[in-house]
Coordinates of C-alpha atoms and ligand atoms in Angstrom, one line a residue:
X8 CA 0.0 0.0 0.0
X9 CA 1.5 2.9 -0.4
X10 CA 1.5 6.1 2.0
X11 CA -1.4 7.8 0.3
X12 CA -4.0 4.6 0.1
X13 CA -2.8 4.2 4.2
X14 CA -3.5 7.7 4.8
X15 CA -6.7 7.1 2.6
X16 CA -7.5 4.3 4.5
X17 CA -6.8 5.8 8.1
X18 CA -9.0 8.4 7.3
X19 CA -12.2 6.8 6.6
X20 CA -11.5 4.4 10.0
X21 CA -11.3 7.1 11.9
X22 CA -13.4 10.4 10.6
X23 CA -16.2 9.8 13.1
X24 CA -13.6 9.8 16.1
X25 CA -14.1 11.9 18.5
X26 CA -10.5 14.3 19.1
X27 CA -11.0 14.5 22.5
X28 CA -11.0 10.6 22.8
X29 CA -7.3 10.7 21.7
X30 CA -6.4 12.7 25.0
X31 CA -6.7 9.6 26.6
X32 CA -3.2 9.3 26.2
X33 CA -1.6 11.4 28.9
X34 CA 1.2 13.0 27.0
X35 CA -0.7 14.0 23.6
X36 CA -0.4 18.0 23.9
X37 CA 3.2 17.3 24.2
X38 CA 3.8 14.1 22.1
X39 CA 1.6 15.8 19.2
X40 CA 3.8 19.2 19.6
X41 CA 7.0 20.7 18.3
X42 CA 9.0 22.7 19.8
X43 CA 12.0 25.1 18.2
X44 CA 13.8 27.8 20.8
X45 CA 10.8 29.3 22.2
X46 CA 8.4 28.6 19.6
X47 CA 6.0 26.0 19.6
X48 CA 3.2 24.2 17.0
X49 CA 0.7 22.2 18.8
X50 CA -1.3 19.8 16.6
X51 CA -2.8 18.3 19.3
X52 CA -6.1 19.5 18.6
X53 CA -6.7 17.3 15.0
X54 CA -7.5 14.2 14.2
X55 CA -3.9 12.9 13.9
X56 CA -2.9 10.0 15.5
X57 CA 0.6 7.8 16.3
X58 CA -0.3 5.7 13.1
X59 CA -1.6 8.7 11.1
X60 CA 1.4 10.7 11.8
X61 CA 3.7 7.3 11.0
X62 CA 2.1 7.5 7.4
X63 CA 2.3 11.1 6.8
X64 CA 6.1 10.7 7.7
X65 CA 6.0 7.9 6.0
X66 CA 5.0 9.7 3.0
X67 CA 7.6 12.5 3.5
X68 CA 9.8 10.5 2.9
X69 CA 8.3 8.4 0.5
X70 CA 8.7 11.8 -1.5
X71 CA 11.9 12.8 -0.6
X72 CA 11.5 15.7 1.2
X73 CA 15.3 15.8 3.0
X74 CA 16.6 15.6 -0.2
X75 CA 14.8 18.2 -2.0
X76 CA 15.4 20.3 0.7
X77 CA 18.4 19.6 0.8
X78 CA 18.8 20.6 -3.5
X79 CA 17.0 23.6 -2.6
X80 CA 19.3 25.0 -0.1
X81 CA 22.4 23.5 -2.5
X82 CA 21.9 26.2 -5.3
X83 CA 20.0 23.8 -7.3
X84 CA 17.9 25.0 -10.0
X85 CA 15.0 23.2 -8.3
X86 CA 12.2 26.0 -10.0
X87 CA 12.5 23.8 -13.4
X88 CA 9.9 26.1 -15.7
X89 CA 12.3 28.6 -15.3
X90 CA 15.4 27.1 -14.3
X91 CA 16.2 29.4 -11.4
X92 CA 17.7 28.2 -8.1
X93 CA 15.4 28.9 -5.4
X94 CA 17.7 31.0 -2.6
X95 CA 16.0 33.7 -0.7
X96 CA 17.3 31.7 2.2
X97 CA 20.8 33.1 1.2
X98 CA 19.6 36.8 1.8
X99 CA 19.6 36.0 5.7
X100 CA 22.6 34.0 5.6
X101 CA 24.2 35.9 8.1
X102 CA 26.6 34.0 9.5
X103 CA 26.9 31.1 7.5
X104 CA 29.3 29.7 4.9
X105 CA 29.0 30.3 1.0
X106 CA 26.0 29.5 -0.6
X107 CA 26.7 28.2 -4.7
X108 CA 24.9 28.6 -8.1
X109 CA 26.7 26.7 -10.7
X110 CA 30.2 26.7 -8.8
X111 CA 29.8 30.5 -7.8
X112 CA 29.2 32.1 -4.3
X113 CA 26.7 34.6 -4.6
X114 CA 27.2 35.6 -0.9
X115 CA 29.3 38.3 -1.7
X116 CA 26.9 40.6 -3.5
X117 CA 24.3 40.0 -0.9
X118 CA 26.3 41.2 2.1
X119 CA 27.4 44.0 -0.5
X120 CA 23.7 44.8 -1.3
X121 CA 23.0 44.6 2.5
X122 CA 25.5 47.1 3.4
X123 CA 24.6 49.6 1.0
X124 CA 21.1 49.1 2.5
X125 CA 22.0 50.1 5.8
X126 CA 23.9 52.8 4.6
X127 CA 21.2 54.1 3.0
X128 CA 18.8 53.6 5.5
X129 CA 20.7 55.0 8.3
X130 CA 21.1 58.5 5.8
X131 CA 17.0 58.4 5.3
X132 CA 16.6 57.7 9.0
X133 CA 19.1 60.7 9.8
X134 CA 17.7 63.0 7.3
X135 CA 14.8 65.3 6.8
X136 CA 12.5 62.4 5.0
X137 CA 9.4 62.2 7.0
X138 CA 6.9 59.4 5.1
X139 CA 8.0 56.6 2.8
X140 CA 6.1 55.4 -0.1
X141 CA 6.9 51.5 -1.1
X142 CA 5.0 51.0 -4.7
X143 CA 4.8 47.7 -5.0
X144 CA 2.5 45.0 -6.0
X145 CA 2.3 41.0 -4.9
X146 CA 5.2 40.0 -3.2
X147 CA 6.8 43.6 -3.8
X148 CA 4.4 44.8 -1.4
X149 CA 2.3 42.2 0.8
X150 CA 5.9 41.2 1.9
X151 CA 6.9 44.6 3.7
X152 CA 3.5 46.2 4.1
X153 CA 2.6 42.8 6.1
X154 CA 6.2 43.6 8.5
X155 CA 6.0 46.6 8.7
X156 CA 2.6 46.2 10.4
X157 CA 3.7 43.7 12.2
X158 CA 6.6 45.4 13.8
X159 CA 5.3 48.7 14.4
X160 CA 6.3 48.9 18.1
X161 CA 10.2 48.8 16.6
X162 CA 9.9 51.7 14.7
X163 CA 11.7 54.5 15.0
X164 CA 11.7 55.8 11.6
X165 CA 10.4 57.5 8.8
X166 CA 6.0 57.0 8.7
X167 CA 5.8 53.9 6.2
X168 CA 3.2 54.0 3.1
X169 CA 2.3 51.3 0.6
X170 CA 0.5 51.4 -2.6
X171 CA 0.0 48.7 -4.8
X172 CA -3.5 48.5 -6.8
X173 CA -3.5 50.5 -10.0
X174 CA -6.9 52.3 -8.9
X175 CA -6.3 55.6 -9.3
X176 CA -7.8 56.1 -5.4
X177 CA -5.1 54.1 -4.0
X178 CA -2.4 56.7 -4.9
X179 CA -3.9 59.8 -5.0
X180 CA -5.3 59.1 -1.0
X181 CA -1.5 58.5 -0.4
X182 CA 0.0 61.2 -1.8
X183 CA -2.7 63.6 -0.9
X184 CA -1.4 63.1 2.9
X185 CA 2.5 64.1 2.1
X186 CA 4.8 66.6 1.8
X187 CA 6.2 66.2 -1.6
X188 CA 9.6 67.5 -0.5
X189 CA 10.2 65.5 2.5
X190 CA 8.6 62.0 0.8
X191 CA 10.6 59.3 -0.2
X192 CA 9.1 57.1 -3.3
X193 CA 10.6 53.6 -3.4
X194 CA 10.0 51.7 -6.3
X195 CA 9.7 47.9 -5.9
X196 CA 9.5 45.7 -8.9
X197 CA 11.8 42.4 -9.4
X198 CA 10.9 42.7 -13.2
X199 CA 10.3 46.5 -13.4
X200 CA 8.1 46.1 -16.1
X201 CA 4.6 45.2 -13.7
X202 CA 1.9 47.8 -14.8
X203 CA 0.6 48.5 -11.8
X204 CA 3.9 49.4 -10.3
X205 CA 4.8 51.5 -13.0
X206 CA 2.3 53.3 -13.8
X207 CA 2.1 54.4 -10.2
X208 CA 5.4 55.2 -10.5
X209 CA 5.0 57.2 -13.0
X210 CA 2.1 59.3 -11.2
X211 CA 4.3 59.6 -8.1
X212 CA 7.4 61.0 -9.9
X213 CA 4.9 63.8 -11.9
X214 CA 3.2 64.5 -8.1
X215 CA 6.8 64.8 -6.6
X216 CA 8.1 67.3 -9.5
X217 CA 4.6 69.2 -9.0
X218 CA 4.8 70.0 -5.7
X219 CA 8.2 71.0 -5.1
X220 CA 10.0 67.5 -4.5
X221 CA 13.4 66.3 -6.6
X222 CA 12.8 63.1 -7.9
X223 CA 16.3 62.4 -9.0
X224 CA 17.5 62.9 -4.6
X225 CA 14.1 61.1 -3.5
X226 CA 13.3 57.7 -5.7
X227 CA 14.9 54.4 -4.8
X228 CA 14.2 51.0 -6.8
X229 CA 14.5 47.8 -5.6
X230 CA 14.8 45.3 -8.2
X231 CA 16.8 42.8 -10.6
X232 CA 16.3 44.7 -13.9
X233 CA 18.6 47.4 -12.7
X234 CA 18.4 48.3 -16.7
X235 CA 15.1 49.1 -16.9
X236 CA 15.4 51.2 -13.4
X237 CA 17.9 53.3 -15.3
X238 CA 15.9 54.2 -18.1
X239 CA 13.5 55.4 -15.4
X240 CA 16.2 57.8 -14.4
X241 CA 16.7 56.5 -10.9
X242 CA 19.9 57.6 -9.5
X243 CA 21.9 53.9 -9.4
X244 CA 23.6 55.1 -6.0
X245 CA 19.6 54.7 -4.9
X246 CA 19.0 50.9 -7.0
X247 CA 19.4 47.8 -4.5
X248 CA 19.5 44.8 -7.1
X249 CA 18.8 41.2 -6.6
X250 CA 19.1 37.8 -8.4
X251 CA 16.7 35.8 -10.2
X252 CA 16.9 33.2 -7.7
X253 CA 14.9 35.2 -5.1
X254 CA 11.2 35.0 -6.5
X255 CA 8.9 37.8 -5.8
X256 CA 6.7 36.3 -3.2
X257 CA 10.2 35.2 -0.9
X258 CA 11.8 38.4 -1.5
X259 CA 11.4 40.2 2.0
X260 CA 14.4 39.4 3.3
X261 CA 17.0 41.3 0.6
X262 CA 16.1 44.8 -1.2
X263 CA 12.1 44.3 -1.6
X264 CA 12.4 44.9 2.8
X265 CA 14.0 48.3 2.2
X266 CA 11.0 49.8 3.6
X267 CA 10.7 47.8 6.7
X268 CA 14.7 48.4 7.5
X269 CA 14.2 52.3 7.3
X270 CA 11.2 52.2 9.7
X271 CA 13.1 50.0 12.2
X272 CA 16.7 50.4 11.6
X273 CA 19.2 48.5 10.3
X274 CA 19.8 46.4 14.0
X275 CA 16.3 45.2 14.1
X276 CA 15.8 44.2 10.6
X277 CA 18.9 42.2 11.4
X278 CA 17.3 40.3 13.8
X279 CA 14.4 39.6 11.3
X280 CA 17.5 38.2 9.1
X281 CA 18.3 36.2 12.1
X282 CA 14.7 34.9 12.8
X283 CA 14.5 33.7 9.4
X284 CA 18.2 32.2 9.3
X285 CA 17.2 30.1 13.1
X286 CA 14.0 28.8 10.9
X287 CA 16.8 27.5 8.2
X288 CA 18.7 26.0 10.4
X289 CA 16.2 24.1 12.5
X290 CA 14.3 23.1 9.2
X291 CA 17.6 21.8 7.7
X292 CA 18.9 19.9 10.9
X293 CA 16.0 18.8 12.8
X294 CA 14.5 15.1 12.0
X295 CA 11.3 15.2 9.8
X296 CA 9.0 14.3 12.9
X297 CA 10.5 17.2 14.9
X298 CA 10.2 19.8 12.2
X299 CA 8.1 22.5 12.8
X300 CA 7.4 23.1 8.5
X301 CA 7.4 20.0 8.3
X302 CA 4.8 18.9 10.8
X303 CA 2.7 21.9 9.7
X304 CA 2.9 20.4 6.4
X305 CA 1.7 17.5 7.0
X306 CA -1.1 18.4 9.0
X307 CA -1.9 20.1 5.9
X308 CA -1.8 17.7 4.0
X309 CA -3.9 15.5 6.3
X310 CA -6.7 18.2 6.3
X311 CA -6.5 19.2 2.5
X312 CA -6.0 16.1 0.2
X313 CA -7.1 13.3 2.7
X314 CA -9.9 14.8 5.0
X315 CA -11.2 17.1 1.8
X316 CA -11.1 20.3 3.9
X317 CA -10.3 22.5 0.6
X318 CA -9.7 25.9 2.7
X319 CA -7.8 26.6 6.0
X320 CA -8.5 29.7 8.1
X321 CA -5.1 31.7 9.3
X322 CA -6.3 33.3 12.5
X323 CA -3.7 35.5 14.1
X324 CA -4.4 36.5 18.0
X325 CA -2.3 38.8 17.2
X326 CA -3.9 42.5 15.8
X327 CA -0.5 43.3 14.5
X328 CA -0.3 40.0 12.1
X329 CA -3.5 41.4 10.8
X330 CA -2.0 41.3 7.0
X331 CA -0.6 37.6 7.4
X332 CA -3.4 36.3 6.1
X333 CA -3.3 38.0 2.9
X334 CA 0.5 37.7 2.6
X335 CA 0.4 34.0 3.3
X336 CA -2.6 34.3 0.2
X337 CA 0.0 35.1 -1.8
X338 CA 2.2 33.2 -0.6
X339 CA 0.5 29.6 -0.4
X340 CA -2.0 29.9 -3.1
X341 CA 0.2 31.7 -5.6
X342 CA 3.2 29.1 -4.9
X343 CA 0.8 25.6 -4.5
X344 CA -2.4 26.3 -6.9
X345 CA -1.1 24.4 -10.0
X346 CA -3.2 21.7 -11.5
X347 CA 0.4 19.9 -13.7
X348 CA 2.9 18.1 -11.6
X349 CA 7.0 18.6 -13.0
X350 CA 6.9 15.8 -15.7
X351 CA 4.1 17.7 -17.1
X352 CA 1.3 15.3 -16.4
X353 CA -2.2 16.8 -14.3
X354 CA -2.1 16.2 -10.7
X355 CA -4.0 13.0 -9.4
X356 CA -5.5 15.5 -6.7
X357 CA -6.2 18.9 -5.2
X358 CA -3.3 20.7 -4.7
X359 CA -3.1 24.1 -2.8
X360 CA -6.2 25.1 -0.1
X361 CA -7.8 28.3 -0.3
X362 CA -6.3 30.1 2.7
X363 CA -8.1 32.9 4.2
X364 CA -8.6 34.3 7.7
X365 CA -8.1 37.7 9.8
X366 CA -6.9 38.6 13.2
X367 CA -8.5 37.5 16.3
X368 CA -11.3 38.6 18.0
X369 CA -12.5 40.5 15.3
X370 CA -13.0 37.3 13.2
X371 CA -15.3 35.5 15.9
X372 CA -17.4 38.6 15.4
X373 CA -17.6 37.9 11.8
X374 CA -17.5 34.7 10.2
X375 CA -16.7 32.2 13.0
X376 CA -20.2 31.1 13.2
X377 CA -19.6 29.1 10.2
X378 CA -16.8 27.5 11.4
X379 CA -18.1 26.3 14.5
X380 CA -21.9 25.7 13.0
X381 CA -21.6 25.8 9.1
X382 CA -21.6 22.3 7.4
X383 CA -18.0 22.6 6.2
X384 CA -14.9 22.0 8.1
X385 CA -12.4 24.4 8.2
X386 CA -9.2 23.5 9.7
X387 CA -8.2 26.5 12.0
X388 CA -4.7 27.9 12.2
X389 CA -4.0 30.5 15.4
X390 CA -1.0 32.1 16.3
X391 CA -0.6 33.7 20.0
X392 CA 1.9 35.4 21.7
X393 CA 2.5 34.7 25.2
X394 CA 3.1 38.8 25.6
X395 CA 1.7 41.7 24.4
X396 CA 4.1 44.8 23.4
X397 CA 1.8 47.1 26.2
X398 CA 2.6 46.9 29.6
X399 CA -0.5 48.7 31.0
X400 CA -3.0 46.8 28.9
X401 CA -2.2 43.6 30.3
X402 CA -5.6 42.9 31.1
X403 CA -6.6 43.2 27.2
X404 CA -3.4 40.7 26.1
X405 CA -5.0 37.9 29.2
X406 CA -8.5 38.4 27.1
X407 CA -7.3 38.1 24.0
X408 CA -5.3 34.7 25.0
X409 CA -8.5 33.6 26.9
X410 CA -10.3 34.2 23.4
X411 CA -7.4 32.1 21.3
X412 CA -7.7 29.4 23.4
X413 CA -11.3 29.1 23.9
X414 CA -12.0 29.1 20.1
X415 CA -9.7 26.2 19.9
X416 CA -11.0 24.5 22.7
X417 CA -14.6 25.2 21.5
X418 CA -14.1 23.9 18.1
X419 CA -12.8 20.3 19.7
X420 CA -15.1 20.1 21.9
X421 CA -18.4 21.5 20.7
X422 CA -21.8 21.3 22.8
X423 CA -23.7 18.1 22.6
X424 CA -28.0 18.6 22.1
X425 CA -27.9 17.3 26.3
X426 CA -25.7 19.9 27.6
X427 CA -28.0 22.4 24.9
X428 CA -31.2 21.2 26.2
X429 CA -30.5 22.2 29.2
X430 CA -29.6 25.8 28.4
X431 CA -32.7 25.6 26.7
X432 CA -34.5 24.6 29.7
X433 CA -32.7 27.4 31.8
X434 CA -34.6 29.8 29.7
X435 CA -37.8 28.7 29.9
X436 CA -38.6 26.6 26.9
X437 CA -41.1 24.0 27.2
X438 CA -42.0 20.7 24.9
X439 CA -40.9 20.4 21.2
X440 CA -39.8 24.0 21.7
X441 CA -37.3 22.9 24.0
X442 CA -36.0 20.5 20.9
X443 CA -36.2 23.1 18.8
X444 CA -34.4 26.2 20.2
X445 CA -31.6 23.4 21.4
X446 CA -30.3 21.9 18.1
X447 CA -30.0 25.4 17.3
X448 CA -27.4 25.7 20.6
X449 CA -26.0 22.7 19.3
X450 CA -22.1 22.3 18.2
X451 CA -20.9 19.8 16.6
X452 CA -17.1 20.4 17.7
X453 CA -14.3 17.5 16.4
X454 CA -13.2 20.5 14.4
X455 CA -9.3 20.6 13.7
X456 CA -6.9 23.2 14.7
X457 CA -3.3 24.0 15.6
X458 CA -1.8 26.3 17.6
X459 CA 1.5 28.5 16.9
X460 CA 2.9 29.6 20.3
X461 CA 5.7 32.2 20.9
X462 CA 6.6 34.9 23.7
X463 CA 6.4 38.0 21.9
X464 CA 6.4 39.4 18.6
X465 CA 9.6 40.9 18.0
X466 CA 11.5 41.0 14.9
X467 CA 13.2 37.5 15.5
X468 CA 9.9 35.5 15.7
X469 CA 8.4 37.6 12.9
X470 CA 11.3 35.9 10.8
X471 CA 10.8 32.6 12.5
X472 CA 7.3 33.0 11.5
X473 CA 7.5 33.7 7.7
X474 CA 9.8 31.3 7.4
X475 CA 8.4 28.8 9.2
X476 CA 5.1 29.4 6.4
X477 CA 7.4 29.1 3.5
X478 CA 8.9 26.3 4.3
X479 CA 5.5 25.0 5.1
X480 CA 4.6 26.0 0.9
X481 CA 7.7 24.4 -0.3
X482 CA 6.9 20.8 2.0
X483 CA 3.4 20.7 0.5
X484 CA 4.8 21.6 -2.5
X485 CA 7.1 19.2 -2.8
X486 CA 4.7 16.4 -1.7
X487 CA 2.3 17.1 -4.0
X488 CA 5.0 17.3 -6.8
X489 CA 4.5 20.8 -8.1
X490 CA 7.1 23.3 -8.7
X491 CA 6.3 26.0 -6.1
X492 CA 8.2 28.6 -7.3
X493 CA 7.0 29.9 -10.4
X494 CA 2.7 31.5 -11.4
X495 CA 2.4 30.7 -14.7
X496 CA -1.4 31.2 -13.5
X497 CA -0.9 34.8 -13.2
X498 CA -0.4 35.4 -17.0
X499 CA -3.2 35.1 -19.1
X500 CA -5.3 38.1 -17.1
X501 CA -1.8 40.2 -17.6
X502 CA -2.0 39.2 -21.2
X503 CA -5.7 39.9 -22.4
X504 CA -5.6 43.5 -20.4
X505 CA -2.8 44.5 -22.6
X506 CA -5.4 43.4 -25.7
X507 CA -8.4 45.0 -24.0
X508 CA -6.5 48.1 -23.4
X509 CA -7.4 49.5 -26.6
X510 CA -11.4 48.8 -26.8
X511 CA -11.4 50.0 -23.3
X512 CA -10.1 53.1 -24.5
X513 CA -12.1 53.4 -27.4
X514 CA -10.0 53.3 -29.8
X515 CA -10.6 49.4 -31.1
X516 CA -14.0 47.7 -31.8
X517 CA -15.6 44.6 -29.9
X518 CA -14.4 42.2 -32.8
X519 CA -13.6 39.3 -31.6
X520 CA -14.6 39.9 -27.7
X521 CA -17.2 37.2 -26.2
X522 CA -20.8 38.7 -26.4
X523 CA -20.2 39.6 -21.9
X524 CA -17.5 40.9 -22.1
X525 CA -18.6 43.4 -25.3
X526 CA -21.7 44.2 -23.3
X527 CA -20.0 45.1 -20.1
X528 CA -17.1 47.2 -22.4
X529 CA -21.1 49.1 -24.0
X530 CA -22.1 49.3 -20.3
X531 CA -18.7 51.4 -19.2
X532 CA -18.5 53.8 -22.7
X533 CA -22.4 54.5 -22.0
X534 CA -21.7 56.0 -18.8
X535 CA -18.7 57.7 -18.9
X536 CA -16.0 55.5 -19.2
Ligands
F6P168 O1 1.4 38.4 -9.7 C1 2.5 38.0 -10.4 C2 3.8 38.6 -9.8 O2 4.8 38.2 -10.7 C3 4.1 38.1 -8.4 O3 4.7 36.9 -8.4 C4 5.0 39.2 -8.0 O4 5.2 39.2 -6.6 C5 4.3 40.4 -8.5 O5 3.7 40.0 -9.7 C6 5.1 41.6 -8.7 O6 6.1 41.5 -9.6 P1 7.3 42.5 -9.7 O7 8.0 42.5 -8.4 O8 8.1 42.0 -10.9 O9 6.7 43.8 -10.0

């Protein structure tokens, strides 16, 4: 049999069981837990058993996951459609050794590239610049928008700014907030040639000249066409370049986290480096059943292509990781949604989930109802810190764990129609009421979640954290056989805007276009557009 029929197989023997039976054992929060430094990734909470978790190891291995792993971090040019070497893990190679692609170290034009980062940081953070702008779109933005955020109680620079969509509104509310002269626009495109990107460039560079700003002292670009950023007329003492082998949605950690080093200094986005680096090491040392992207893989995998749970909620108790979600959208579904496997042939099942999710409590005000009542299961994923970042509002961080770990709890457990009948009773319903207004108490509970644990989140875990997830992506990935690293998907849409362009603008007929999409083009021109 092999490890997918077993896993199959353990599945339909044990679906009805209830996850609170399993507790029986004395040790499962810590048998069914990982632990690296402080952090920690309790699984407890699922369906996963000793046997189930033999077979999803099983099938780790089975798939060769060390050694992939292993060619990834090797300089091997594992992204095959492209035939790149996948290396962002090299950008936060602080201390170690040299890192190769075909025989050459690239290390020494990273730790050049850093250092003319935190030179130029440290001279934006010294200086009169007040607001920086990062325009940016996908991993050029989610990336250091979603940090930034995250560490805002570490900065102690410049006010931080992104825009990404090419709606008009999402620029022009920007700018219309800044000083022109004391604004610094950072373009952030790996190719330099995204749309979005540059046509909000080009709006900010025309609103800078406008209103009294110098373009040539206050643009940076961040990107590997360092060409194209030329003919832009960006000053190439103000042009941070990076390799091919650093793909957009991984790219945080070198020039695309420009942003995020000028809000909090060089020092701290260091210890994001380091963070990220401690995730590397543990991922590439520790054994497969003691690995915390490994685990969380698998559990992932248990939930998505054998239990048939086709989404998982991210739900940070954490207000600050409010933008994880969406970067880890980006992230998961843009690096695991392919339907072809690497020898070309379709995939014999799902690949990617649908992630989604926001930051706890707000969520339980919003769509947790489903989860804990709708008729689909949705494996829960919360992160907690064991500290807050304000000392006087203690009492807020104990509520907000209370909250974490009731939803968890709640979700396991559920309420049984005996326990609702009573609460039924208690308020007075009588008869077939009673029934009635009970089932609607009722909870069904054996709903799976983990729980990511660490003390505080300071720039270290954030990097701990974002790497933990994408080494999480490339496990999956490499399980279901998929090359994670390049979005082929992403194309087509890019390609037929460039051909509607024109009938949008009037200035080509509907020829050709589908009978919608010429109606909705009518619809636009008849009222203004
Ligand atoms: O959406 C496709 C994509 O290529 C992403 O992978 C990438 O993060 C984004 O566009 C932005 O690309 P660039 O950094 O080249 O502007």
């Amino acid at each position: 049999m092999t490890a997918w029929s077993t896993l199959h197989a353990l599945h339909e023997a044990t679906a009805k069981r209830p996850i609170t039976e399993l507790f029986g054992a004395a040790d499962r929060a810590a048998a069914f837990s990982a632990q690296t430094g402080d952090m920690r990734l309790d699984y407890s909470k699922t369906n996963i058993d000793e046997d189930t978790r033999t077979a999803l190891l099983r099938l780790a291995r089975e798939c060769d996951v060390a050694a992939r792993r292993d060619a990834m971090f090797a300089g091997e040019r594992i992204n095959d459609t492209e035939n790149r070497a996948v290396l962002h893990s090299a950008l936060r190679n602080l201390d170690g050794g040299a890192v190769e692609v075909d025989g050459k170290d690239v290390m020494p034009p990273v730790r050049d590239t850093l250092a003319a980062m935190r030179r130029f940081a440290d001279e934006v953070r010294s200086g009169d610049i007040t607001d920086v702008v990062n325009i940016g779109i996908g991993g050029s933005d989610l990336g250091p928008a979603m940090a930034v955020k995250a560490l805002s109680p570490y900065h102690d620079g410049p006010r931080c700014h992104f825009v990404s969509n090419v709606d008009g509104a999402d620029i022009a509310d920007t700018l219309a907030r800044l000083d022109a002269r004391r604004t610094l626009v950072i373009v952030a495109s790996k190719t330099f040639t995204t749309i979005e990107t540059m046509t909000n460039a080009r709006t900010a560079r025309a609103w800078m000249g406008d209103h009294g700003g110098d373009p040539q002292r206050q643009f940076a670009a961040l990107s590997s066409a360092t060409d194209k950023t030329a003919d832009f007329g960006i000053d190439p003492a103000h042009v941070f370049g990076f390799e091919d082998w650093v793909g957009g949605r991984y790219s945080v950690w070198g020039p695309i986290g420009l942003s995020l080093m000028i809000a909090i200094g060089p020092a701290a986005f260091d210890a994001f480096l380091r963070g990220g680096q401690a995730m590397d090491t543990h991922f590439r040392h520790a054994e497969l059943h003691e690995s915390l992207p490994v685990m969380l893989a698998l559990v992932g995998i248990w939930h998505n292509q054998i239990c048939g749970h086709a989404t998982r909620a991210v739900l940070p108790y954490d207000e600050r990781l409010g933008m994880l979600p969406a970067y880890l959208q980006q992230l998961e579904m843009e690096s695991n949604g392919k339907g072809v496997r690497h020898d070309g042939t379709d995939s014999p099942r799902d690949t990617g989930p649908v992630v989604w999710g926001a930051a706890g409590t707000n969520g339980q005000h919003a769509f947790y109802q489903l989860i804990h009542q709708g008729t689909r299961v949705i494996p829960c994923e919360f992160l907690l810190a064991a500290e807050g970042h304000e000392p006087d509002l203690r009492h807020h961080h104990r509520l907000l764990v209370a909250n974490c770990l009731a939803q968890s709890k709640a979700l396991m457990e559920g309420r049984d129609l005996g326990a609702a009948m009573k609460i039924a009773a208690d308020k007075g319903f009588e008869g077939a009421e009673r029934e009635r207004q009970a089932r609607h108490r009722v909870f069904p509970g054996n709903r799976p979640s983990t729980t990511l644990l660490y003390p505080k989140l300071d720039p270290f875990t954030l990097g701990q954290i974002v790497a933990l997830y994408e080494h999480r992506v490339f496990v999956e990935g490499v399980i279901l056989d998929i090359n994670s690293f390049d979005q082929w998907g992403v194309e087509l849409g890019k390609e037929l805007a460039t051909s509607l362009q024109p009938v949008v603008d009037g200035e080509a007929g509907h020829e050709g276009l589908d009978p919608s999409t010429a109606a909705l083009v009518d619809f636009i021109h008849r009222h203004g557009g």
